[in-house]
Amino acid sequence: MDRSYVRNLPGCVGIGLVVVARLVGLLQPLELDALDVGLRWRSPEPTDDRIVIVGINETDLQSVDTYPIPDEVLAQLLQQLQTYNPQVIGLDIVRDVPVEPGHAQLVEAFTTIPNIIGGESIFLDRIDAVIAPPPSLPPEQIGFVDSILDDDGHQRRAILGGTNQEGEYRFSMAIQLASAYLSAQGIELSNGIKNPVSMRFGDAELPVVSSNLGGYVRADAGGNQTLINFRSGQRPFRQVSLLDMVKGDVDPEWFRDRIVLIGITATSKRDYERSAAIASSNPGLVFGVELHAHTVSQIVSAALDGRSLLRTWSDGWEYLWIIAWGLVGMGIGQWVQRPIRHFLWVGSIMLSLMAASYGFLAAGWWIPIVPALTALLINGVLLYSFYLYDQTLQSRIRDRQLVIEQTFTTIHNGPLQTLAGMRRELDEPSFSKSKLEQSLGQLNQELRGIYDAIQQDAIQDNRLHLQGQAALDLTTPLHELLHEVYFDTLQRNFPGFTSLKAHIVTFEPFEENGLTAELKRELCRFLEEALCNVGKHASGARRLTIDCQHNGNHNLIRVIDNGSDLNVRGEDNIEHSVQKSRSLTPQLLKNAGRGTQQAEQLANKLRGNFNRSAHSPQGTCCELSWQPQKSILTQLKHHIIAVFGKVNHLFQPRRR
């Protein structure tokens, strides 16, 4: 099974669990709470002076000394307000029976003041009853004041329109007040363009709440509902008391051409709802008249000022957003291995996600922050232990594979080379018993030294053990290491070395940026294997050319001999055929010997090229070249030089 599939499976399962949890509603409470927190944390907005609240508080009730408020008091208040020339007055005190004394005065006020909007309740409330509007008000001056609560008892939505018990479609008080105010500005209520079911004032189309909008799952979407974009700040609206009105401690200009709302603000009468989205003097509580004010304010401000209404993405974009952050968590868990760095990454990305969510909310978009954070945390934190275990397991497998590779390389470049020489010497007439004993002794020594060499390489990662040398420090510059490999290898008893008369060698510094100790070890083994092939196969070679240096833009290791190839058998014969080939075909590489395969693998690691081909007029060329990684400073220097070159070219005088 593909390892990448196994590593990614837990992360995909984690993302799937988050998506399922959201679909079934398990994350809805957290998402709604996150919406409240985001709205509450927004920067304060200026007071909306288009709306004034006349709140009847505890002190007012004590001064009246009776409850409900008598009709006489309400009639006097309405008459006084009318003298201040408000645009519209909303009476958020719902009752359909007289409260004497003064009922006749209240009826007179209703019939003589044309800009009053009275209240009614059209939905079955908590006592399974509806409340009719004042009978003296015409239907066009009535708006219902019903509210809808979420499962946690908090207010986040406003009902703008709905059907009463008689099947008649009615508008809310907020819509009636906003419509009366905006019509004076030349903006009329109409149906939406994007959604014909929605309501629209000018360019402001009020988004409609569906049962699965945003973080909601199977919510009650009856009637025409919209999310309330509460106005932020400690004083969203100007508010005066009944006593302030009676004493005249108000400025008539506060009310001129304004929307005036009258309602109860005494906590003892429980005309309030719960809301965590408003930073108020009563934490978690908002009076009904204030809720209507927030709803009216968001409609009027959207139509006149372009203030954002709360919107959500479509389901497809929301779940794509959640999956994307889950994939980010998977990436961090798999690619950032160091714990401290990993948790710094997770923390910074979490802060970025929350900042993005806050920015979207400030612009009027409610995005799924909780599912995205959950997917990020599951894949970036909870599954991190799985990724660490998998990385540790893979690291152990790689270490074992590396030991196997190093062991075989040591055997290939040592005992197998000696054994190949012995096989070749058996066919020579001059082969003797003493020569056989000498070769067997060398083979015995090499075999016994393999264990110590591999053990030392495994214990000391920055050491390289050759046949005839002490351990080489891999932190040494590469050209010095290669020179030691050259000197050590040519001490071995190979027939191709005995005929050499001329050694043309170049060992100059390399560009070592990006070269790890393990890569330097493999480069040394590459040169060792190339030299051993010369010793085995280059019959009668008289000249050996070794070129190890940084050549232009590339690092180069090249070994050239002028010997004639011997006709050998088995794996060596495959090596021999590769040596004579000008290019390595896939089939030839598949059948090639271990040395050629290792050279190709090393070239792939370095993103370079390996070539072993015949050299004219006689001999073999073995070459490995690669382009070193450029440091950031080097790249910057090259870019600066290129830019200055282009600038200089532009200002050069042109020849005519």
PDB file of C-alpha atoms in Angstrom, residues 144-254:
ATOM      1  CA  PHE A 144     -45.816  42.610  14.994  1.00  0.00           C
ATOM      2  CA  VAL A 145     -43.168  42.500  17.726  1.00  0.00           C
ATOM      3  CA  ASP A 146     -42.654  38.728  17.915  1.00  0.00           C
ATOM      4  CA  SER A 147     -39.126  37.380  18.194  1.00  0.00           C
ATOM      5  CA  ILE A 148     -37.555  34.001  17.545  1.00  0.00           C
ATOM      6  CA  LEU A 149     -34.950  32.475  19.824  1.00  0.00           C
ATOM      7  CA  ASP A 150     -32.258  29.923  19.130  1.00  0.00           C
ATOM      8  CA  ASP A 151     -32.017  26.668  21.056  1.00  0.00           C
ATOM      9  CA  ASP A 152     -29.771  28.298  23.667  1.00  0.00           C
ATOM     10  CA  GLY A 153     -32.385  31.026  24.313  1.00  0.00           C
ATOM     11  CA  HIS A 154     -30.356  33.780  22.648  1.00  0.00           C
ATOM     12  CA  GLN A 155     -31.618  36.291  20.106  1.00  0.00           C
ATOM     13  CA  ARG A 156     -29.697  36.375  16.804  1.00  0.00           C
ATOM     14  CA  ARG A 157     -32.459  36.582  14.200  1.00  0.00           C
ATOM     15  CA  ALA A 158     -35.298  38.988  13.506  1.00  0.00           C
ATOM     16  CA  ILE A 159     -38.616  38.054  11.863  1.00  0.00           C
ATOM     17  CA  LEU A 160     -39.434  40.671   9.232  1.00  0.00           C
ATOM     18  CA  GLY A 161     -42.657  39.212   7.868  1.00  0.00           C
ATOM     19  CA  GLY A 162     -45.003  36.296   8.419  1.00  0.00           C
ATOM     20  CA  THR A 163     -48.538  34.985   8.278  1.00  0.00           C
ATOM     21  CA  ASN A 164     -50.893  35.422  11.231  1.00  0.00           C
ATOM     22  CA  GLN A 165     -53.471  32.961  12.505  1.00  0.00           C
ATOM     23  CA  GLU A 166     -56.012  34.162   9.915  1.00  0.00           C
ATOM     24  CA  GLY A 167     -53.601  33.577   7.018  1.00  0.00           C
ATOM     25  CA  GLU A 168     -52.868  37.279   6.482  1.00  0.00           C
ATOM     26  CA  TYR A 169     -49.285  38.333   5.699  1.00  0.00           C
ATOM     27  CA  ARG A 170     -48.060  40.912   8.206  1.00  0.00           C
ATOM     28  CA  PHE A 171     -44.906  43.008   8.549  1.00  0.00           C
ATOM     29  CA  SER A 172     -42.847  43.415  11.700  1.00  0.00           C
ATOM     30  CA  MET A 173     -42.630  46.683  13.579  1.00  0.00           C
ATOM     31  CA  ALA A 174     -38.994  47.029  12.452  1.00  0.00           C
ATOM     32  CA  ILE A 175     -40.009  46.820   8.789  1.00  0.00           C
ATOM     33  CA  GLN A 176     -42.874  49.254   9.291  1.00  0.00           C
ATOM     34  CA  LEU A 177     -40.633  51.785  11.041  1.00  0.00           C
ATOM     35  CA  ALA A 178     -37.814  51.433   8.495  1.00  0.00           C
ATOM     36  CA  SER A 179     -40.265  51.657   5.600  1.00  0.00           C
ATOM     37  CA  ALA A 180     -41.881  54.831   7.003  1.00  0.00           C
ATOM     38  CA  TYR A 181     -38.492  56.483   7.539  1.00  0.00           C
ATOM     39  CA  LEU A 182     -36.946  55.453   4.200  1.00  0.00           C
ATOM     40  CA  SER A 183     -40.018  56.319   2.146  1.00  0.00           C
ATOM     41  CA  ALA A 184     -39.469  59.917   3.230  1.00  0.00           C
ATOM     42  CA  GLN A 185     -36.001  59.551   1.665  1.00  0.00           C
ATOM     43  CA  GLY A 186     -37.490  58.249  -1.571  1.00  0.00           C
ATOM     44  CA  ILE A 187     -36.606  54.596  -0.884  1.00  0.00           C
ATOM     45  CA  GLU A 188     -39.499  52.156  -1.008  1.00  0.00           C
ATOM     46  CA  LEU A 189     -39.840  48.557   0.165  1.00  0.00           C
ATOM     47  CA  SER A 190     -39.714  46.012  -2.697  1.00  0.00           C
ATOM     48  CA  ASN A 191     -38.858  42.386  -3.388  1.00  0.00           C
ATOM     49  CA  GLY A 192     -35.275  41.247  -3.656  1.00  0.00           C
ATOM     50  CA  ILE A 193     -33.379  40.846  -6.921  1.00  0.00           C
ATOM     51  CA  LYS A 194     -30.983  38.035  -5.984  1.00  0.00           C
ATOM     52  CA  ASN A 195     -33.690  36.320  -3.972  1.00  0.00           C
ATOM     53  CA  PRO A 196     -37.293  37.285  -4.794  1.00  0.00           C
ATOM     54  CA  VAL A 197     -38.411  36.117  -1.353  1.00  0.00           C
ATOM     55  CA  SER A 198     -36.218  38.657   0.427  1.00  0.00           C
ATOM     56  CA  MET A 199     -37.080  42.299   1.130  1.00  0.00           C
ATOM     57  CA  ARG A 200     -35.167  45.177  -0.403  1.00  0.00           C
ATOM     58  CA  PHE A 201     -34.775  48.883   0.292  1.00  0.00           C
ATOM     59  CA  GLY A 202     -32.932  50.456  -2.610  1.00  0.00           C
ATOM     60  CA  ASP A 203     -29.659  48.542  -3.050  1.00  0.00           C
ATOM     61  CA  ALA A 204     -29.911  46.937   0.398  1.00  0.00           C
ATOM     62  CA  GLU A 205     -31.344  43.432  -0.002  1.00  0.00           C
ATOM     63  CA  LEU A 206     -31.972  41.784   3.367  1.00  0.00           C
ATOM     64  CA  PRO A 207     -30.548  38.214   3.384  1.00  0.00           C
ATOM     65  CA  VAL A 208     -33.107  35.537   4.244  1.00  0.00           C
ATOM     66  CA  VAL A 209     -32.339  32.932   6.903  1.00  0.00           C
ATOM     67  CA  SER A 210     -32.742  29.330   5.735  1.00  0.00           C
ATOM     68  CA  SER A 211     -32.859  26.272   7.961  1.00  0.00           C
ATOM     69  CA  ASN A 212     -29.168  25.466   7.322  1.00  0.00           C
ATOM     70  CA  LEU A 213     -27.759  28.970   6.991  1.00  0.00           C
ATOM     71  CA  GLY A 214     -24.189  29.333   8.234  1.00  0.00           C
ATOM     72  CA  GLY A 215     -23.800  27.440  11.498  1.00  0.00           C
ATOM     73  CA  TYR A 216     -27.511  26.632  11.783  1.00  0.00           C
ATOM     74  CA  VAL A 217     -28.676  23.055  11.273  1.00  0.00           C
ATOM     75  CA  ARG A 218     -32.381  22.377  10.740  1.00  0.00           C
ATOM     76  CA  ALA A 219     -33.334  25.696  12.366  1.00  0.00           C
ATOM     77  CA  ASP A 220     -36.872  27.069  12.418  1.00  0.00           C
ATOM     78  CA  ALA A 221     -36.862  29.269   9.299  1.00  0.00           C
ATOM     79  CA  GLY A 222     -40.586  30.123   9.326  1.00  0.00           C
ATOM     80  CA  GLY A 223     -41.539  33.559   8.067  1.00  0.00           C
ATOM     81  CA  ASN A 224     -39.084  35.973   6.535  1.00  0.00           C
ATOM     82  CA  GLN A 225     -36.092  36.063   8.858  1.00  0.00           C
ATOM     83  CA  THR A 226     -32.735  37.809   8.718  1.00  0.00           C
ATOM     84  CA  LEU A 227     -29.662  37.805  10.938  1.00  0.00           C
ATOM     85  CA  ILE A 228     -29.319  40.818  13.219  1.00  0.00           C
ATOM     86  CA  ASN A 229     -26.080  42.723  12.703  1.00  0.00           C
ATOM     87  CA  PHE A 230     -26.131  44.320  16.152  1.00  0.00           C
ATOM     88  CA  ARG A 231     -24.666  47.788  16.370  1.00  0.00           C
ATOM     89  CA  SER A 232     -21.482  47.673  18.431  1.00  0.00           C
ATOM     90  CA  GLY A 233     -20.504  50.024  21.220  1.00  0.00           C
ATOM     91  CA  GLN A 234     -21.722  50.823  24.719  1.00  0.00           C
ATOM     92  CA  ARG A 235     -24.207  53.482  23.471  1.00  0.00           C
ATOM     93  CA  PRO A 236     -25.600  52.421  20.099  1.00  0.00           C
ATOM     94  CA  PHE A 237     -28.672  54.672  20.451  1.00  0.00           C
ATOM     95  CA  ARG A 238     -29.712  57.752  22.363  1.00  0.00           C
ATOM     96  CA  GLN A 239     -32.002  56.719  25.219  1.00  0.00           C
ATOM     97  CA  VAL A 240     -34.181  58.874  27.499  1.00  0.00           C
ATOM     98  CA  SER A 241     -36.580  57.930  30.284  1.00  0.00           C
ATOM     99  CA  LEU A 242     -40.247  58.698  30.796  1.00  0.00           C
ATOM    100  CA  LEU A 243     -39.372  61.069  33.635  1.00  0.00           C
ATOM    101  CA  ASP A 244     -36.932  62.900  31.342  1.00  0.00           C
ATOM    102  CA  MET A 245     -39.820  63.477  28.957  1.00  0.00           C
ATOM    103  CA  VAL A 246     -42.198  64.585  31.716  1.00  0.00           C
ATOM    104  CA  LYS A 247     -39.661  67.000  33.210  1.00  0.00           C
ATOM    105  CA  GLY A 248     -38.653  68.326  29.803  1.00  0.00           C
ATOM    106  CA  ASP A 249     -35.000  67.303  30.276  1.00  0.00           C
ATOM    107  CA  VAL A 250     -34.689  66.555  26.568  1.00  0.00           C
ATOM    108  CA  ASP A 251     -33.734  68.501  23.468  1.00  0.00           C
ATOM    109  CA  PRO A 252     -36.551  68.587  20.882  1.00  0.00           C
ATOM    110  CA  GLU A 253     -33.898  68.370  18.139  1.00  0.00           C
ATOM    111  CA  TRP A 254     -33.077  64.846  19.296  1.00  0.00           C
TER     112      TRP A 254
END
